[in-house]
Coordinates of C-alpha atoms in Angstrom, one line a residue:
M163 CA 7.7 8.5 -22.6
H164 CA 8.0 10.6 -19.7
R165 CA 5.2 13.0 -21.2
F166 CA 2.8 10.0 -21.7
K167 CA 3.4 9.1 -17.9
F168 CA 2.9 12.6 -16.4
S169 CA -0.3 12.8 -18.4
A170 CA -1.5 9.5 -17.1
E171 CA -0.6 10.8 -13.4
E172 CA -2.7 14.0 -14.4
L173 CA -5.7 11.9 -15.5
E174 CA -5.5 9.8 -12.3
Q175 CA -5.6 13.1 -10.2
Y176 CA -8.7 14.4 -12.1
F177 CA -10.6 11.6 -11.3
L178 CA -9.5 11.3 -7.7
D179 CA -10.6 15.2 -7.6
L180 CA -14.1 14.2 -9.2
M181 CA -14.6 11.5 -6.6
A182 CA -13.4 13.9 -3.7
G183 CA -16.1 16.5 -4.9
R184 CA -13.3 18.9 -5.7
R185 CA -14.4 19.4 -9.4
R186 CA -17.7 21.2 -10.1
K187 CA -18.1 22.5 -13.4
W188 CA -21.0 21.4 -16.0
Y189 CA -19.0 18.8 -17.6
D190 CA -17.6 17.4 -14.4
R191 CA -21.1 16.9 -13.6
V192 CA -21.7 15.0 -16.6
I193 CA -18.7 12.9 -16.1
I194 CA -19.7 12.1 -12.5
C195 CA -23.0 10.7 -13.7
L196 CA -21.4 8.5 -16.2
L197 CA -18.9 7.5 -13.5
F198 CA -22.1 6.6 -11.0
A199 CA -23.7 4.6 -13.7
A200 CA -20.4 2.8 -14.6
S201 CA -20.2 2.1 -11.0
R202 CA -23.7 0.2 -10.6
F203 CA -22.2 -2.1 -13.6
Y204 CA -18.9 -2.5 -11.5
R205 CA -20.7 -3.3 -8.2
M206 CA -22.9 -6.0 -9.9
A207 CA -19.8 -7.6 -11.3
V208 CA -17.7 -7.8 -8.2
Q209 CA -20.9 -9.3 -6.3
F210 CA -21.4 -11.6 -9.2
R211 CA -17.8 -13.0 -8.7
H212 CA -18.2 -13.4 -5.1
W213 CA -21.3 -15.3 -5.6
L214 CA -19.6 -17.6 -8.3
Y215 CA -16.8 -18.3 -5.6
D216 CA -19.2 -18.7 -2.7
K217 CA -21.1 -21.3 -4.7
R218 CA -18.0 -23.0 -5.8
V219 CA -18.7 -22.6 -9.3
I220 CA -15.0 -21.0 -9.4
R221 CA -12.7 -22.9 -7.1
N222 CA -10.1 -21.2 -5.0
Q223 CA -7.0 -22.8 -4.2
A224 CA -5.4 -23.7 -0.9
L225 CA -1.8 -23.8 -0.4
G226 CA 0.0 -26.2 2.0
C227 CA 0.6 -23.6 4.6
L228 CA -1.3 -21.1 6.5
V229 CA -2.3 -18.0 4.6
V230 CA -3.1 -14.7 6.1
S231 CA -4.6 -12.1 3.9
I232 CA -4.0 -8.1 4.4
G233 CA -6.0 -5.9 2.5
N234 CA -8.5 -2.9 2.2
L235 CA -11.8 -2.1 0.8
S236 CA -10.6 1.2 -0.7
C237 CA -7.9 2.1 -3.2
G238 CA -4.8 3.0 -1.3
G239 CA -4.0 5.4 1.8
T240 CA -4.8 3.1 4.5
G241 CA -1.2 2.3 5.8
K242 CA -1.2 -1.3 4.9
T243 CA 2.5 -1.6 4.2
P244 CA 3.4 -0.9 8.0
V245 CA 0.8 -3.2 9.1
V246 CA 2.0 -6.0 6.6
E247 CA 5.6 -5.5 8.2
V248 CA 4.6 -5.8 11.7
F249 CA 2.7 -9.0 11.2
A250 CA 5.9 -10.3 9.4
R251 CA 8.2 -9.4 11.6
S252 CA 6.0 -10.7 14.9
L253 CA 5.6 -13.9 13.1
S254 CA 9.4 -14.6 12.2
Q255 CA 10.2 -13.4 15.7
K256 CA 8.1 -16.3 17.0
G257 CA 10.1 -18.7 14.8
R258 CA 7.7 -19.0 11.7
K259 CA 9.2 -19.2 8.2
V260 CA 7.3 -16.2 6.7
A261 CA 7.0 -15.1 2.9
I262 CA 5.2 -11.9 1.9
L263 CA 3.5 -12.5 -1.4
S264 CA 2.8 -9.2 -3.7
R265 CA 2.1 -8.3 -7.2
G266 CA 4.5 -5.6 -7.4
Y267 CA 2.3 -2.9 -8.4
R268 CA 3.9 -0.4 -11.0
R269 CA 6.8 -2.3 -11.1
K270 CA 8.9 -2.3 -14.1
K271 CA 7.6 -4.7 -16.7
R272 CA 9.7 -7.3 -18.8
T273 CA 9.7 -6.1 -22.5
F274 CA 8.0 -8.0 -25.5
W275 CA 11.7 -9.1 -26.4
E276 CA 12.7 -10.2 -23.1
K277 CA 9.4 -12.4 -22.9
L278 CA 10.1 -13.6 -26.5
A279 CA 13.7 -14.4 -25.4
H280 CA 12.7 -16.6 -22.4
A281 CA 10.0 -18.4 -24.3
F282 CA 12.7 -19.4 -26.8
N283 CA 15.4 -20.4 -24.3
S284 CA 13.4 -22.2 -21.8
G285 CA 10.0 -23.3 -24.0
E286 CA 7.7 -21.9 -21.5
M287 CA 5.7 -18.9 -22.1
E288 CA 5.7 -17.9 -18.2
F289 CA 8.3 -16.3 -16.3
P290 CA 8.9 -17.7 -12.7
P291 CA 8.0 -15.6 -10.0
Q292 CA 10.5 -12.9 -9.1
V293 CA 12.2 -13.0 -5.7
V294 CA 12.8 -9.6 -4.2
S295 CA 14.3 -11.1 -0.8
D296 CA 15.1 -14.6 -0.4
G297 CA 15.0 -14.1 3.5
T298 CA 18.6 -13.4 3.6
N299 CA 19.9 -11.4 0.4
L300 CA 17.9 -8.5 -1.2
L301 CA 18.0 -9.4 -4.8
M302 CA 16.1 -6.8 -6.6
D303 CA 16.0 -2.9 -6.9
S304 CA 12.9 -1.0 -6.4
E305 CA 12.0 -0.3 -9.9
H306 CA 11.9 -3.9 -10.9
A307 CA 10.4 -5.1 -7.6
G308 CA 7.9 -2.4 -6.8
D309 CA 8.3 0.2 -4.1
E310 CA 6.6 -1.6 -1.3
P311 CA 7.8 -5.4 -1.6
Y312 CA 11.5 -3.3 -2.0
M313 CA 10.8 -1.5 1.4
L314 CA 9.4 -4.7 2.9
A315 CA 12.4 -6.7 1.8
S316 CA 14.8 -4.0 3.2
N317 CA 13.2 -3.7 6.6
L318 CA 12.3 -7.6 6.8
P319 CA 15.8 -9.3 6.2
D320 CA 14.7 -12.8 7.7
V321 CA 11.5 -12.8 5.6
A322 CA 11.2 -13.8 1.9
V323 CA 9.4 -11.4 -0.4
V324 CA 8.2 -12.6 -3.7
V325 CA 6.4 -10.7 -6.4
D326 CA 4.2 -12.0 -9.2
K327 CA 0.6 -11.2 -10.7
N328 CA -0.3 -14.9 -9.9
R329 CA -0.1 -15.3 -6.4
V330 CA -0.9 -18.9 -6.4
K331 CA 2.2 -19.7 -8.6
S332 CA 4.1 -17.3 -6.4
G333 CA 3.0 -18.9 -3.0
I334 CA 4.0 -22.6 -4.3
H335 CA 7.4 -20.9 -5.2
A336 CA 7.9 -19.7 -1.8
I337 CA 7.0 -23.0 -0.2
D338 CA 9.2 -25.1 -2.4
E339 CA 12.4 -22.8 -2.2
F340 CA 12.0 -21.3 1.2
E341 CA 10.3 -24.0 3.2
T342 CA 7.6 -21.1 4.1
D343 CA 5.0 -22.1 6.6
V344 CA 3.2 -18.9 7.1
I345 CA 2.4 -16.6 3.8
I346 CA 1.3 -13.0 4.1
L347 CA -0.9 -11.9 1.0
D348 CA -0.3 -8.3 0.8
D349 CA -3.2 -6.4 -0.8
G350 CA -4.9 -9.9 -0.8
F351 CA -8.7 -9.1 0.2
Q352 CA -9.8 -8.9 -3.4
Y353 CA -7.5 -12.0 -4.4
L354 CA -10.0 -14.4 -4.6
K355 CA -8.1 -17.2 -6.3
L356 CA -6.3 -18.0 -3.1
K357 CA -8.0 -19.3 0.0
P358 CA -6.9 -17.2 3.2
H359 CA -7.0 -18.9 6.7
I360 CA -7.3 -15.4 8.3
N361 CA -8.9 -12.2 6.4
I362 CA -7.4 -9.0 8.1
V363 CA -9.0 -5.8 6.5
L364 CA -7.7 -2.2 7.3
V365 CA -9.8 1.0 7.3
D366 CA -8.6 4.5 7.6
S367 CA -10.4 5.9 10.4
T368 CA -9.8 9.5 9.2
D369 CA -11.5 8.8 5.8
P370 CA -13.0 5.1 6.0
F371 CA -14.8 4.7 2.6
G372 CA -14.7 7.8 0.7
N373 CA -17.9 8.9 -0.8
G374 CA -19.4 5.3 -0.2
H375 CA -19.4 4.5 -3.7
V376 CA -17.3 1.6 -5.6
L377 CA -14.8 2.2 -8.4
P378 CA -15.1 4.4 -10.6
R379 CA -17.7 6.9 -8.7
G380 CA -15.6 6.2 -5.4
I381 CA -12.6 4.8 -4.1
L382 CA -14.2 1.6 -3.0
R383 CA -13.3 -1.8 -4.6
E384 CA -16.1 -3.5 -3.1
P385 CA -19.4 -2.8 -1.3
I386 CA -18.9 -1.8 2.3
K387 CA -21.1 -4.8 3.5
N388 CA -18.4 -7.2 1.9
I389 CA -16.4 -6.7 5.1
R390 CA -18.4 -9.4 6.9
R391 CA -15.4 -11.4 5.3
A392 CA -12.9 -9.9 7.6
D393 CA -11.7 -12.0 10.7
Y394 CA -9.9 -8.8 12.1
I395 CA -10.3 -5.1 11.4
F396 CA -7.7 -2.7 11.8
L397 CA -8.6 1.1 12.2
T398 CA -5.4 2.7 11.2
K399 CA -4.6 6.4 11.7
S400 CA -6.4 6.3 15.1
D401 CA -5.6 9.2 17.4
G402 CA -6.9 7.1 20.3
T403 CA -9.7 9.2 21.2
H404 CA -13.5 8.2 21.3
K405 CA -13.8 9.8 17.5
N406 CA -13.8 6.5 16.3
A407 CA -17.0 5.1 18.3
H408 CA -19.3 5.8 15.6
L409 CA -17.1 4.0 13.0
K410 CA -17.0 0.9 15.3
R411 CA -20.8 1.1 15.6
F412 CA -21.1 0.9 12.0
L413 CA -19.0 -1.6 11.3
R414 CA -20.7 -3.7 13.7
R415 CA -23.8 -3.5 11.8
H416 CA -21.9 -5.4 9.1
T417 CA -20.1 -7.7 10.9
R418 CA -20.3 -9.0 14.5
R419 CA -17.7 -11.6 14.5
A420 CA -14.8 -9.5 13.3
E421 CA -12.4 -8.4 16.4
I422 CA -11.6 -4.5 15.8
I423 CA -8.2 -3.2 16.4
E424 CA -7.2 0.5 16.7
C425 CA -3.7 1.7 15.9
C426 CA -1.7 4.8 14.8
H427 CA 1.2 5.3 12.4
K428 CA 3.9 6.3 14.8
P429 CA 6.9 8.2 13.6
Q430 CA 10.1 6.6 14.9
H431 CA 13.1 8.7 13.6
L432 CA 14.4 10.3 10.6
V433 CA 16.9 8.6 8.0
K434 CA 19.4 10.7 5.9
L435 CA 19.0 9.3 2.3
F436 CA 22.1 8.2 0.4
S437 CA 24.2 8.1 3.7
N438 CA 23.9 4.4 4.8
R439 CA 21.0 4.9 6.9
E440 CA 22.4 7.7 9.3
E441 CA 19.4 8.4 11.7
Q442 CA 18.2 11.4 13.6
E443 CA 16.1 12.0 16.5
L444 CA 12.4 13.5 15.6
S445 CA 13.7 16.4 17.8
F446 CA 15.6 17.1 15.0
L447 CA 12.7 18.7 12.9
N448 CA 11.7 21.4 15.8
N449 CA 11.9 24.7 14.5
K450 CA 13.4 23.5 11.1
K451 CA 12.5 24.9 7.8
V452 CA 11.4 21.9 5.8
A453 CA 10.3 21.1 2.4
A454 CA 8.0 18.2 2.0
L455 CA 7.9 16.0 -0.9
S456 CA 5.6 13.0 -1.3
A457 CA 3.8 11.1 -4.0
I458 CA 1.2 8.8 -1.7
A459 CA -2.4 8.8 -1.8
R460 CA -2.7 10.9 1.2
P461 CA -0.2 13.1 1.6
E462 CA -1.9 15.3 4.1
S463 CA -1.2 13.0 6.9
F464 CA 2.2 12.8 6.1
E465 CA 2.5 16.8 6.3
N466 CA 0.5 16.9 9.6
F467 CA 3.3 14.8 11.0
L468 CA 5.9 17.0 9.9
E469 CA 4.0 19.8 11.7
Q470 CA 3.1 18.2 14.6
L471 CA 6.8 17.5 15.1
G472 CA 7.5 21.3 15.2
A473 CA 8.6 21.5 11.5
D474 CA 8.0 24.9 9.6
L475 CA 7.0 23.9 6.3
V476 CA 8.3 26.6 3.7
A477 CA 7.6 24.2 0.8
R478 CA 5.6 21.3 -0.3
D479 CA 5.0 19.2 -3.7
H480 CA 2.8 16.4 -4.2
F481 CA 3.1 13.7 -7.2
A482 CA 0.4 10.8 -8.0
D483 CA 0.7 7.9 -5.9
H484 CA 3.4 5.5 -6.9
H485 CA 5.2 8.3 -8.9
R486 CA 8.6 7.5 -9.7
Y487 CA 10.8 10.6 -9.8
T488 CA 13.3 11.5 -12.2
Q489 CA 16.8 13.2 -11.3
Q490 CA 15.4 16.5 -12.8
E491 CA 12.4 16.6 -10.8
I492 CA 14.4 16.0 -7.4
I493 CA 16.7 18.8 -8.7
D494 CA 14.2 21.1 -9.1
F495 CA 12.6 20.6 -6.0
I496 CA 15.9 21.2 -4.2
N497 CA 16.2 24.5 -5.7
T498 CA 12.8 25.3 -4.9
A499 CA 13.4 24.1 -1.3
K500 CA 16.6 26.2 -1.3
A501 CA 14.8 29.2 -2.7
A502 CA 12.3 29.0 0.3
G503 CA 15.1 28.7 2.7
A504 CA 14.6 25.2 3.7
E505 CA 17.3 23.5 5.8
M506 CA 16.2 19.9 4.5
V507 CA 13.8 18.1 2.4
V508 CA 11.7 15.5 4.1
T509 CA 9.9 12.7 2.2
T510 CA 8.2 9.3 3.0
E511 CA 9.9 6.0 3.4
K512 CA 7.8 4.7 0.6
D513 CA 9.2 7.8 -1.5
A514 CA 12.6 7.3 -0.6
V515 CA 13.0 4.2 -2.5
R516 CA 11.9 5.9 -5.8
I517 CA 14.2 8.6 -5.4
P518 CA 17.3 8.4 -7.7
H519 CA 20.8 9.0 -6.2
I520 CA 21.9 12.4 -6.9
D521 CA 25.3 13.7 -5.6
R522 CA 24.1 17.3 -4.4
C523 CA 24.3 17.7 -0.6
D524 CA 23.6 21.7 -0.2
V525 CA 19.9 20.6 1.0
P526 CA 20.1 17.0 2.8
I527 CA 17.0 14.7 1.9
Y528 CA 15.5 12.5 4.9
Y529 CA 13.0 10.2 4.9
L530 CA 10.5 9.9 7.9
R531 CA 10.6 6.0 9.4
I532 CA 6.8 5.1 10.5
Q533 CA 5.9 2.1 12.4
I534 CA 2.5 0.7 13.9
D535 CA 1.4 1.4 17.5
I536 CA -1.6 -0.8 18.7
L537 CA -3.9 1.9 20.6
S538 CA -6.6 -0.4 21.5
G539 CA -7.2 -4.4 21.0
K540 CA -3.5 -5.3 22.0
E541 CA -5.1 -8.6 23.1
S542 CA -6.8 -9.1 19.8
F543 CA -3.6 -8.3 18.0
D544 CA -1.7 -10.9 20.0
Q545 CA -4.4 -13.5 20.0
C546 CA -4.4 -13.0 16.2
I547 CA -0.5 -14.0 16.4
S548 CA -0.9 -16.8 18.5
R549 CA -3.4 -18.0 16.6
I550 CA -1.6 -17.6 13.6
C551 CA 1.5 -19.5 15.3
F552 CA -0.4 -22.4 16.4
M553 CA -2.7 -23.1 13.7

């Protein structure tokens, strides 16, 4: 089972390398041509689906509360989870009853026998949505909830988090069970079945659209021009300089009405794993020999953070995005870190929820807590929060 999983991750990484132009052998070029042809058909299918919804041939559904969609055009790596968190926290602090709906990407699925037993006992073929948090208690682990919903539920004690592939069903459940009046649709830009009141799209300012192609030739889920559906565009991972001026002009050619907000992912502190959230200041990293471990779409940005904070990276390892670590993999990496002279292992917050508990403490493991910092467009962000609160 583990070998199949590892092979699937290797295949995923191979296609990512093809998209990025890191594979240049003759058979790679043949595959690229096939992917390009497939992407043309995929693009037409995506646009035809949008046309069906635009012309009301297929109707989306409105819920009895405000729906805020936060998503992106590209596959992963835009830093969406911290943005979802800051919106949910801001709205909750304003007195709104907030629920986050997620599909629970790569969470552990129910087995055939569990589904059969449920159908036999309840007489219903479908399971009810799974509640990660009811706004008071954390009810599921990361394996069954998915790493991002679990992380959001852990950091937002007053916000309900519900996972289900059918987010219309989970939205109705959140309204009925938790009296929700604001729903945040996590990764919702392509989820056309549920009608949003506000569309927020994230664009990674360091790599906005990859090679510009849609899947499977590129990383785009739909053509760039579809960003015109956005009400607000967040340029994530910005450095606050004028480098984004060209990107803003490019976006303005596709949409005149969307407000553009620049933000960065700002490290806050370190949290020691398996220690009841013991914290360390960022200065703790200065001149430390560090081993970096990550399984995220863009590991370079995480490692750059560590180096900017003064860490000396003596070892590093990357796994495929959303990889769920085994105990042996963590033990092997700790041994590698120890052999390299590392004083500590540092990982991301998203990775931390996927690391199994181990008793070894010869090389401590920390994760880097990240939050969103608005660099420009703060007025637009406040306006967006106010708009949601008074709708």
